[in-house]
PDB file of C-alpha atoms in Angstrom:
ATOM      1  CA  UNK A 268    -127.529  95.683 104.551  1.00 69.00           C
ATOM      2  CA  UNK A 269    -125.019  93.845 102.352  1.00 79.00           C
ATOM      3  CA  UNK A 270    -122.404  91.706 104.087  1.00 89.00           C
ATOM      4  CA  UNK A 271    -119.647  93.605 102.280  1.00 94.00           C
ATOM      5  CA  UNK A 272    -119.877  97.291 101.408  1.00 94.00           C
ATOM      6  CA  UNK A 273    -117.650  98.930  98.837  1.00 94.00           C
ATOM      7  CA  UNK A 274    -117.955 102.335  97.203  1.00 89.00           C
ATOM      8  CA  UNK A 275    -118.363 101.706  93.455  1.00 86.00           C
ATOM      9  CA  UNK A 276    -116.713 105.004  92.509  1.00 87.00           C
ATOM     10  CA  UNK A 277    -115.614 105.818  89.876  1.00 93.00           C
ATOM     11  CA  UNK A 278    -112.332 107.052  91.302  1.00 95.00           C
ATOM     12  CA  UNK A 279    -110.152 109.100  88.974  1.00 97.00           C
ATOM     13  CA  UNK A 280    -106.543 109.952  89.901  1.00 97.00           C
ATOM     14  CA  UNK A 281    -103.477 111.310  88.066  1.00 97.00           C
ATOM     15  CA  UNK A 282    -100.591 109.012  87.269  1.00 97.00           C
ATOM     16  CA  UNK A 283     -98.224 108.658  90.220  1.00 97.00           C
ATOM     17  CA  UNK A 284    -100.895 109.236  92.872  1.00 97.00           C
ATOM     18  CA  UNK A 285    -101.425 107.015  95.890  1.00 97.00           C
ATOM     19  CA  UNK A 286    -104.769 105.249  95.661  1.00 97.00           C
ATOM     20  CA  UNK A 287    -106.732 104.043  98.654  1.00 97.00           C
ATOM     21  CA  UNK A 288    -109.565 101.558  98.171  1.00 97.00           C
ATOM     22  CA  UNK A 289    -111.695 100.368 101.081  1.00 97.00           C
ATOM     23  CA  UNK A 290    -114.350  97.921 102.137  1.00 97.00           C
ATOM     24  CA  UNK A 291    -116.340  97.409 105.292  1.00 97.00           C
ATOM     25  CA  UNK A 292    -118.040  94.218 106.329  1.00 96.00           C
ATOM     26  CA  UNK A 293    -120.494  92.995 108.929  1.00 94.00           C
ATOM     27  CA  UNK A 294    -119.739  89.285 109.347  1.00 91.00           C
ATOM     28  CA  UNK A 295    -117.167  88.827 112.115  1.00 91.00           C
ATOM     29  CA  UNK A 296    -116.599  85.224 110.954  1.00 90.00           C
ATOM     30  CA  UNK A 297    -114.672  86.413 107.899  1.00 92.00           C
ATOM     31  CA  UNK A 298    -111.018  85.430 108.259  1.00 90.00           C
ATOM     32  CA  UNK A 299    -109.694  85.575 104.707  1.00 91.00           C
ATOM     33  CA  UNK A 300    -109.560  88.836 102.833  1.00 94.00           C
ATOM     34  CA  UNK A 301    -108.795  89.209  99.160  1.00 95.00           C
ATOM     35  CA  UNK A 302    -108.514  91.869  96.529  1.00 97.00           C
ATOM     36  CA  UNK A 303    -109.276  91.037  92.926  1.00 97.00           C
ATOM     37  CA  UNK A 304    -108.599  93.207  89.896  1.00 97.00           C
ATOM     38  CA  UNK A 305    -110.904  93.049  86.899  1.00 96.00           C
ATOM     39  CA  UNK A 306    -110.067  94.575  83.553  1.00 96.00           C
ATOM     40  CA  UNK A 307    -112.833  95.356  81.092  1.00 93.00           C
ATOM     41  CA  UNK A 308    -114.291  92.242  79.435  1.00 93.00           C
ATOM     42  CA  UNK A 309    -112.139  89.933  81.589  1.00 95.00           C
ATOM     43  CA  UNK A 310    -112.656  87.798  84.655  1.00 96.00           C
ATOM     44  CA  UNK A 311    -111.452  88.963  88.078  1.00 96.00           C
ATOM     45  CA  UNK A 312    -107.891  87.961  88.938  1.00 95.00           C
ATOM     46  CA  UNK A 313    -106.443  87.688  92.419  1.00 94.00           C
ATOM     47  CA  UNK A 314    -104.226  90.596  93.423  1.00 95.00           C
ATOM     48  CA  UNK A 315    -103.647  90.150  97.159  1.00 92.00           C
ATOM     49  CA  UNK A 316    -104.736  87.703  99.843  1.00 89.00           C
ATOM     50  CA  UNK A 317    -104.389  88.131 103.609  1.00 90.00           C
ATOM     51  CA  UNK A 318    -105.428  86.108 106.597  1.00 86.00           C
ATOM     52  CA  UNK A 319    -106.881  87.806 109.674  1.00 84.00           C
ATOM     53  CA  UNK A 320    -105.597  91.233 110.705  1.00 84.00           C
ATOM     54  CA  UNK A 321    -102.409  92.915 109.605  1.00 86.00           C
ATOM     55  CA  UNK A 322    -100.635  94.265 106.561  1.00 91.00           C
ATOM     56  CA  UNK A 323     -99.267  92.626 103.456  1.00 93.00           C
ATOM     57  CA  UNK A 324     -97.122  94.280 100.836  1.00 95.00           C
ATOM     58  CA  UNK A 325     -96.451  93.189  97.256  1.00 94.00           C
ATOM     59  CA  UNK A 326     -94.568  95.661  95.122  1.00 96.00           C
ATOM     60  CA  UNK A 327     -96.665  98.816  94.766  1.00 97.00           C
ATOM     61  CA  UNK A 328     -99.659  97.205  96.488  1.00 97.00           C
ATOM     62  CA  UNK A 329    -100.355  97.054 100.226  1.00 97.00           C
ATOM     63  CA  UNK A 330    -103.355  95.341 101.779  1.00 96.00           C
ATOM     64  CA  UNK A 331    -104.466  96.160 105.316  1.00 96.00           C
ATOM     65  CA  UNK A 332    -107.024  94.391 107.466  1.00 95.00           C
ATOM     66  CA  UNK A 333    -108.453  95.813 110.677  1.00 94.00           C
ATOM     67  CA  UNK A 334    -110.768  93.168 112.064  1.00 92.00           C
ATOM     68  CA  UNK A 335    -111.674  95.218 115.132  1.00 92.00           C
ATOM     69  CA  UNK A 336    -113.193  97.851 112.839  1.00 94.00           C
ATOM     70  CA  UNK A 337    -114.291  95.353 110.173  1.00 94.00           C
ATOM     71  CA  UNK A 338    -112.440  97.448 107.609  1.00 95.00           C
ATOM     72  CA  UNK A 339    -110.019  96.478 104.870  1.00 96.00           C
ATOM     73  CA  UNK A 340    -107.947  98.638 102.544  1.00 97.00           C
ATOM     74  CA  UNK A 341    -105.838  98.341  99.431  1.00 97.00           C
ATOM     75  CA  UNK A 342    -103.214 100.986  98.740  1.00 97.00           C
ATOM     76  CA  UNK A 343    -101.617 101.437  95.343  1.00 98.00           C
ATOM     77  CA  UNK A 344     -98.425 103.518  95.268  1.00 98.00           C
ATOM     78  CA  UNK A 345     -97.161 105.304  92.168  1.00 98.00           C
ATOM     79  CA  UNK A 346    -100.340 104.452  90.279  1.00 98.00           C
ATOM     80  CA  UNK A 347    -100.026 103.770  86.567  1.00 97.00           C
ATOM     81  CA  UNK A 348    -102.553 103.970  83.720  1.00 97.00           C
ATOM     82  CA  UNK A 349    -102.308 100.171  83.535  1.00 97.00           C
ATOM     83  CA  UNK A 350    -103.826 100.059  87.040  1.00 98.00           C
ATOM     84  CA  UNK A 351    -107.104 101.347  85.572  1.00 98.00           C
ATOM     85  CA  UNK A 352    -109.568  98.562  86.337  1.00 97.00           C
ATOM     86  CA  UNK A 353    -112.307  97.572  88.752  1.00 96.00           C
ATOM     87  CA  UNK A 354    -111.027  96.447  92.163  1.00 97.00           C
ATOM     88  CA  UNK A 355    -113.204  94.023  94.094  1.00 97.00           C
ATOM     89  CA  UNK A 356    -112.713  93.175  97.726  1.00 97.00           C
ATOM     90  CA  UNK A 357    -113.712  89.656  98.730  1.00 96.00           C
ATOM     91  CA  UNK A 358    -114.019  87.781 101.992  1.00 94.00           C
ATOM     92  CA  UNK A 359    -114.529  84.307 103.281  1.00 90.00           C
ATOM     93  CA  UNK A 360    -114.844  82.520 106.606  1.00 84.00           C
ATOM     94  CA  UNK A 361    -112.914  79.379 107.500  1.00 76.00           C
ATOM     95  CA  UNK A 362    -115.827  76.976 107.400  1.00 72.00           C
ATOM     96  CA  UNK A 363    -117.648  77.344 104.118  1.00 71.00           C
ATOM     97  CA  UNK A 364    -116.919  77.508 100.442  1.00 77.00           C
ATOM     98  CA  UNK A 365    -118.559  80.869  99.846  1.00 87.00           C
ATOM     99  CA  UNK A 366    -116.524  83.931  98.843  1.00 91.00           C
ATOM    100  CA  UNK A 367    -118.498  87.150  99.224  1.00 93.00           C
ATOM    101  CA  UNK A 368    -117.584  90.091  97.010  1.00 95.00           C
ATOM    102  CA  UNK A 369    -117.973  93.824  97.383  1.00 95.00           C
ATOM    103  CA  UNK A 370    -119.540  95.815  94.579  1.00 93.00           C
ATOM    104  CA  UNK A 371    -116.143  96.767  93.117  1.00 95.00           C
ATOM    105  CA  UNK A 372    -114.548 100.220  92.779  1.00 96.00           C
ATOM    106  CA  UNK A 373    -113.859 101.451  89.287  1.00 95.00           C
ATOM    107  CA  UNK A 374    -110.432 103.161  89.153  1.00 97.00           C
ATOM    108  CA  UNK A 375    -109.167 105.394  86.356  1.00 97.00           C
ATOM    109  CA  UNK A 376    -105.518 106.482  86.372  1.00 98.00           C
ATOM    110  CA  UNK A 377    -104.926 109.366  83.976  1.00 97.00           C
ATOM    111  CA  UNK A 378    -101.587 109.703  82.169  1.00 94.00           C
TER     112      UNK A 378
ATOM    113  CA  UNK B  77    -102.742  77.856  78.490  1.00 66.00           C
ATOM    114  CA  UNK B  78    -106.233  78.911  79.520  1.00 71.00           C
ATOM    115  CA  UNK B  79    -106.884  77.812  83.104  1.00 93.00           C
ATOM    116  CA  UNK B  80    -110.660  78.335  83.234  1.00 97.00           C
ATOM    117  CA  UNK B  81    -112.429  78.565  79.904  1.00 96.00           C
ATOM    118  CA  UNK B  82    -116.058  79.302  79.190  1.00 97.00           C
ATOM    119  CA  UNK B  83    -118.099  79.007  76.040  1.00 97.00           C
ATOM    120  CA  UNK B  84    -119.671  80.879  74.476  1.00 97.00           C
ATOM    121  CA  UNK B  85    -118.159  84.319  75.191  1.00 97.00           C
ATOM    122  CA  UNK B  86    -121.292  86.073  73.983  1.00 97.00           C
ATOM    123  CA  UNK B  87    -124.858  84.839  73.900  1.00 97.00           C
ATOM    124  CA  UNK B  88    -127.731  86.871  72.491  1.00 97.00           C
ATOM    125  CA  UNK B  89    -131.139  85.252  72.626  1.00 97.00           C
ATOM    126  CA  UNK B  90    -134.817  85.988  72.912  1.00 97.00           C
ATOM    127  CA  UNK B  91    -137.049  85.747  75.948  1.00 97.00           C
ATOM    128  CA  UNK B  92    -138.440  82.306  76.515  1.00 97.00           C
ATOM    129  CA  UNK B  93    -135.535  80.433  74.933  1.00 97.00           C
ATOM    130  CA  UNK B  94    -133.385  77.824  76.684  1.00 97.00           C
ATOM    131  CA  UNK B  95    -129.583  78.155  76.595  1.00 97.00           C
ATOM    132  CA  UNK B  96    -126.500  76.514  78.075  1.00 98.00           C
ATOM    133  CA  UNK B  97    -123.066  77.792  79.083  1.00 98.00           C
ATOM    134  CA  UNK B  98    -120.115  75.451  79.437  1.00 98.00           C
ATOM    135  CA  UNK B  99    -117.052  75.739  81.640  1.00 97.00           C
ATOM    136  CA  UNK B 100    -113.856  73.728  81.836  1.00 97.00           C
ATOM    137  CA  UNK B 101    -110.815  74.091  84.104  1.00 97.00           C
ATOM    138  CA  UNK B 102    -107.386  72.501  83.642  1.00 96.00           C
ATOM    139  CA  UNK B 103    -106.005  73.488  87.058  1.00 93.00           C
ATOM    140  CA  UNK B 104    -106.848  70.173  88.710  1.00 92.00           C
ATOM    141  CA  UNK B 105    -109.130  71.958  91.184  1.00 92.00           C
ATOM    142  CA  UNK B 106    -111.897  70.066  92.938  1.00 90.00           C
ATOM    143  CA  UNK B 107    -114.429  72.875  93.316  1.00 92.00           C
ATOM    144  CA  UNK B 108    -116.171  74.912  90.653  1.00 95.00           C
ATOM    145  CA  UNK B 109    -118.574  77.840  90.863  1.00 95.00           C
ATOM    146  CA  UNK B 110    -121.002  79.937  88.882  1.00 96.00           C
ATOM    147  CA  UNK B 111    -121.120  83.641  89.671  1.00 96.00           C
ATOM    148  CA  UNK B 112    -123.417  86.257  88.141  1.00 96.00           C
ATOM    149  CA  UNK B 113    -122.185  89.823  87.603  1.00 95.00           C
ATOM    150  CA  UNK B 114    -124.861  92.417  87.002  1.00 90.00           C
ATOM    151  CA  UNK B 115    -124.557  95.698  85.137  1.00 85.00           C
ATOM    152  CA  UNK B 116    -123.250  97.419  88.273  1.00 82.00           C
ATOM    153  CA  UNK B 117    -120.377  94.920  88.495  1.00 82.00           C
ATOM    154  CA  UNK B 118    -121.804  93.229  91.582  1.00 88.00           C
ATOM    155  CA  UNK B 119    -120.570  89.622  91.638  1.00 93.00           C
ATOM    156  CA  UNK B 120    -122.930  87.159  93.302  1.00 93.00           C
ATOM    157  CA  UNK B 121    -122.456  83.446  93.838  1.00 93.00           C
ATOM    158  CA  UNK B 122    -125.081  81.147  92.341  1.00 95.00           C
ATOM    159  CA  UNK B 123    -123.843  77.574  92.647  1.00 94.00           C
ATOM    160  CA  UNK B 124    -120.841  75.558  93.673  1.00 92.00           C
ATOM    161  CA  UNK B 125    -119.810  71.942  93.106  1.00 92.00           C
ATOM    162  CA  UNK B 126    -117.155  70.132  95.094  1.00 89.00           C
ATOM    163  CA  UNK B 127    -116.048  66.844  93.553  1.00 86.00           C
ATOM    164  CA  UNK B 128    -119.233  66.794  91.458  1.00 85.00           C
ATOM    165  CA  UNK B 129    -121.451  67.327  94.522  1.00 89.00           C
ATOM    166  CA  UNK B 130    -123.631  70.434  94.758  1.00 90.00           C
ATOM    167  CA  UNK B 131    -122.571  72.314  97.909  1.00 88.00           C
ATOM    168  CA  UNK B 132    -123.844  75.829  97.345  1.00 87.00           C
ATOM    169  CA  UNK B 133    -127.241  76.597  95.880  1.00 88.00           C
ATOM    170  CA  UNK B 134    -128.102  80.225  96.463  1.00 88.00           C
ATOM    171  CA  UNK B 135    -131.539  81.731  96.044  1.00 80.00           C
ATOM    172  CA  UNK B 136    -131.646  81.313  92.291  1.00 88.00           C
ATOM    173  CA  UNK B 137    -134.786  80.647  90.205  1.00 91.00           C
ATOM    174  CA  UNK B 138    -135.132  76.956  89.429  1.00 92.00           C
ATOM    175  CA  UNK B 139    -134.964  77.872  85.741  1.00 96.00           C
ATOM    176  CA  UNK B 140    -131.209  77.738  86.354  1.00 96.00           C
ATOM    177  CA  UNK B 141    -129.803  74.235  86.581  1.00 95.00           C
ATOM    178  CA  UNK B 142    -126.100  73.497  86.980  1.00 95.00           C
ATOM    179  CA  UNK B 143    -124.540  70.177  86.061  1.00 94.00           C
ATOM    180  CA  UNK B 144    -121.070  68.862  86.773  1.00 94.00           C
ATOM    181  CA  UNK B 145    -120.247  65.758  84.738  1.00 92.00           C
ATOM    182  CA  UNK B 146    -116.766  65.588  86.278  1.00 92.00           C
ATOM    183  CA  UNK B 147    -114.437  67.688  88.453  1.00 91.00           C
ATOM    184  CA  UNK B 148    -113.099  69.633  85.480  1.00 95.00           C
ATOM    185  CA  UNK B 149    -116.432  70.659  83.974  1.00 96.00           C
ATOM    186  CA  UNK B 150    -119.403  72.670  85.145  1.00 96.00           C
ATOM    187  CA  UNK B 151    -122.286  73.647  82.888  1.00 96.00           C
ATOM    188  CA  UNK B 152    -125.199  75.985  83.431  1.00 97.00           C
ATOM    189  CA  UNK B 153    -128.523  75.488  81.696  1.00 97.00           C
ATOM    190  CA  UNK B 154    -131.114  78.237  81.770  1.00 97.00           C
ATOM    191  CA  UNK B 155    -134.737  77.610  80.819  1.00 96.00           C
ATOM    192  CA  UNK B 156    -137.326  80.164  79.744  1.00 97.00           C
ATOM    193  CA  UNK B 157    -134.904  83.070  79.658  1.00 97.00           C
ATOM    194  CA  UNK B 158    -136.121  86.425  80.979  1.00 97.00           C
ATOM    195  CA  UNK B 159    -134.912  89.984  80.397  1.00 96.00           C
ATOM    196  CA  UNK B 160    -133.581  90.102  83.965  1.00 94.00           C
ATOM    197  CA  UNK B 161    -131.238  87.198  83.232  1.00 96.00           C
ATOM    198  CA  UNK B 162    -129.081  89.507  81.122  1.00 96.00           C
ATOM    199  CA  UNK B 163    -125.708  89.652  82.865  1.00 96.00           C
ATOM    200  CA  UNK B 164    -122.187  88.293  82.676  1.00 97.00           C
ATOM    201  CA  UNK B 165    -121.885  84.765  84.050  1.00 98.00           C
ATOM    202  CA  UNK B 166    -118.497  83.765  85.407  1.00 98.00           C
ATOM    203  CA  UNK B 167    -117.232  80.305  86.064  1.00 97.00           C
ATOM    204  CA  UNK B 168    -114.531  79.918  88.706  1.00 96.00           C
ATOM    205  CA  UNK B 169    -112.588  77.139  90.341  1.00 95.00           C
ATOM    206  CA  UNK B 170    -110.592  76.573  93.523  1.00 92.00           C
ATOM    207  CA  UNK B 171    -108.888  73.786  95.407  1.00 88.00           C
ATOM    208  CA  UNK B 172    -110.561  73.073  98.709  1.00 81.00           C
ATOM    209  CA  UNK B 173    -109.467  70.813 101.516  1.00 67.00           C
ATOM    210  CA  UNK B 174    -106.069  72.444 101.893  1.00 64.00           C
ATOM    211  CA  UNK B 175    -104.322  71.764 105.180  1.00 59.00           C
ATOM    212  CA  UNK B 176    -103.576  75.458 105.609  1.00 61.00           C
ATOM    213  CA  UNK B 177    -105.235  78.541 104.243  1.00 67.00           C
ATOM    214  CA  UNK B 178    -107.660  78.641 101.371  1.00 72.00           C
ATOM    215  CA  UNK B 179    -107.371  78.534  97.644  1.00 80.00           C
ATOM    216  CA  UNK B 180    -108.531  81.806  96.045  1.00 86.00           C
ATOM    217  CA  UNK B 181    -110.839  81.675  93.089  1.00 92.00           C
ATOM    218  CA  UNK B 182    -109.607  81.455  89.507  1.00 95.00           C
ATOM    219  CA  UNK B 183    -112.116  82.939  87.095  1.00 97.00           C
ATOM    220  CA  UNK B 184    -112.874  82.451  83.444  1.00 97.00           C
ATOM    221  CA  UNK B 185    -113.439  85.497  81.246  1.00 96.00           C
ATOM    222  CA  UNK B 186    -117.199  85.286  81.454  1.00 97.00           C
ATOM    223  CA  UNK B 187    -120.169  84.700  79.184  1.00 98.00           C
ATOM    224  CA  UNK B 188    -122.042  87.885  78.334  1.00 97.00           C
ATOM    225  CA  UNK B 189    -125.707  86.951  78.090  1.00 97.00           C
ATOM    226  CA  UNK B 190    -128.154  89.380  76.514  1.00 97.00           C
ATOM    227  CA  UNK B 191    -131.838  88.518  76.517  1.00 97.00           C
ATOM    228  CA  UNK B 192    -133.996  90.565  74.143  1.00 96.00           C
TER     229      UNK B 192
END
């Protein structure tokens, strides 16, 4: 079983839809939770970063962490075609240098 | 200004050859990484250097040898290339040792390696 599980999709939605992306994990030592966005032929770039449980909002993006369920989510409101990309969840504990990534979910937003 | 740059962007080579990928970061970070992304987009850590010291060495064939001449540079040399080495290799950097929180990774745009 992988430490971080993420449905690779693809997920196709119409413009303006609310998108929900999720990951589950098994390592209870993870304390830092990140979402990266990767456009085709580019490196991943950090989208959101949260520590421990709770919600964080940044414009149209909301990240949620539920440590009791070992479940994290990224919500995208009013999705745009420019949001079409692969979204990777990532996690890390406090002690080491290793960031563990999910498989990435490929999102297509249709105009 | 490119923060993390890798060369070459594309590398096509035959089985059995030896090749190198170079990475440089101008962010002043003290830690650099090599990640491998397979055809299914799964991103897996290979190596990490902190202040030129190897701190992460995942289960990677010893045909792969990283080298960090200084904090701003990390190279990856691959001997006797195999078909299964075909992937996108990403360099990343971060600043460790922060008093609070962590520094997320900053990635380059990858080197697409194709072994024929």
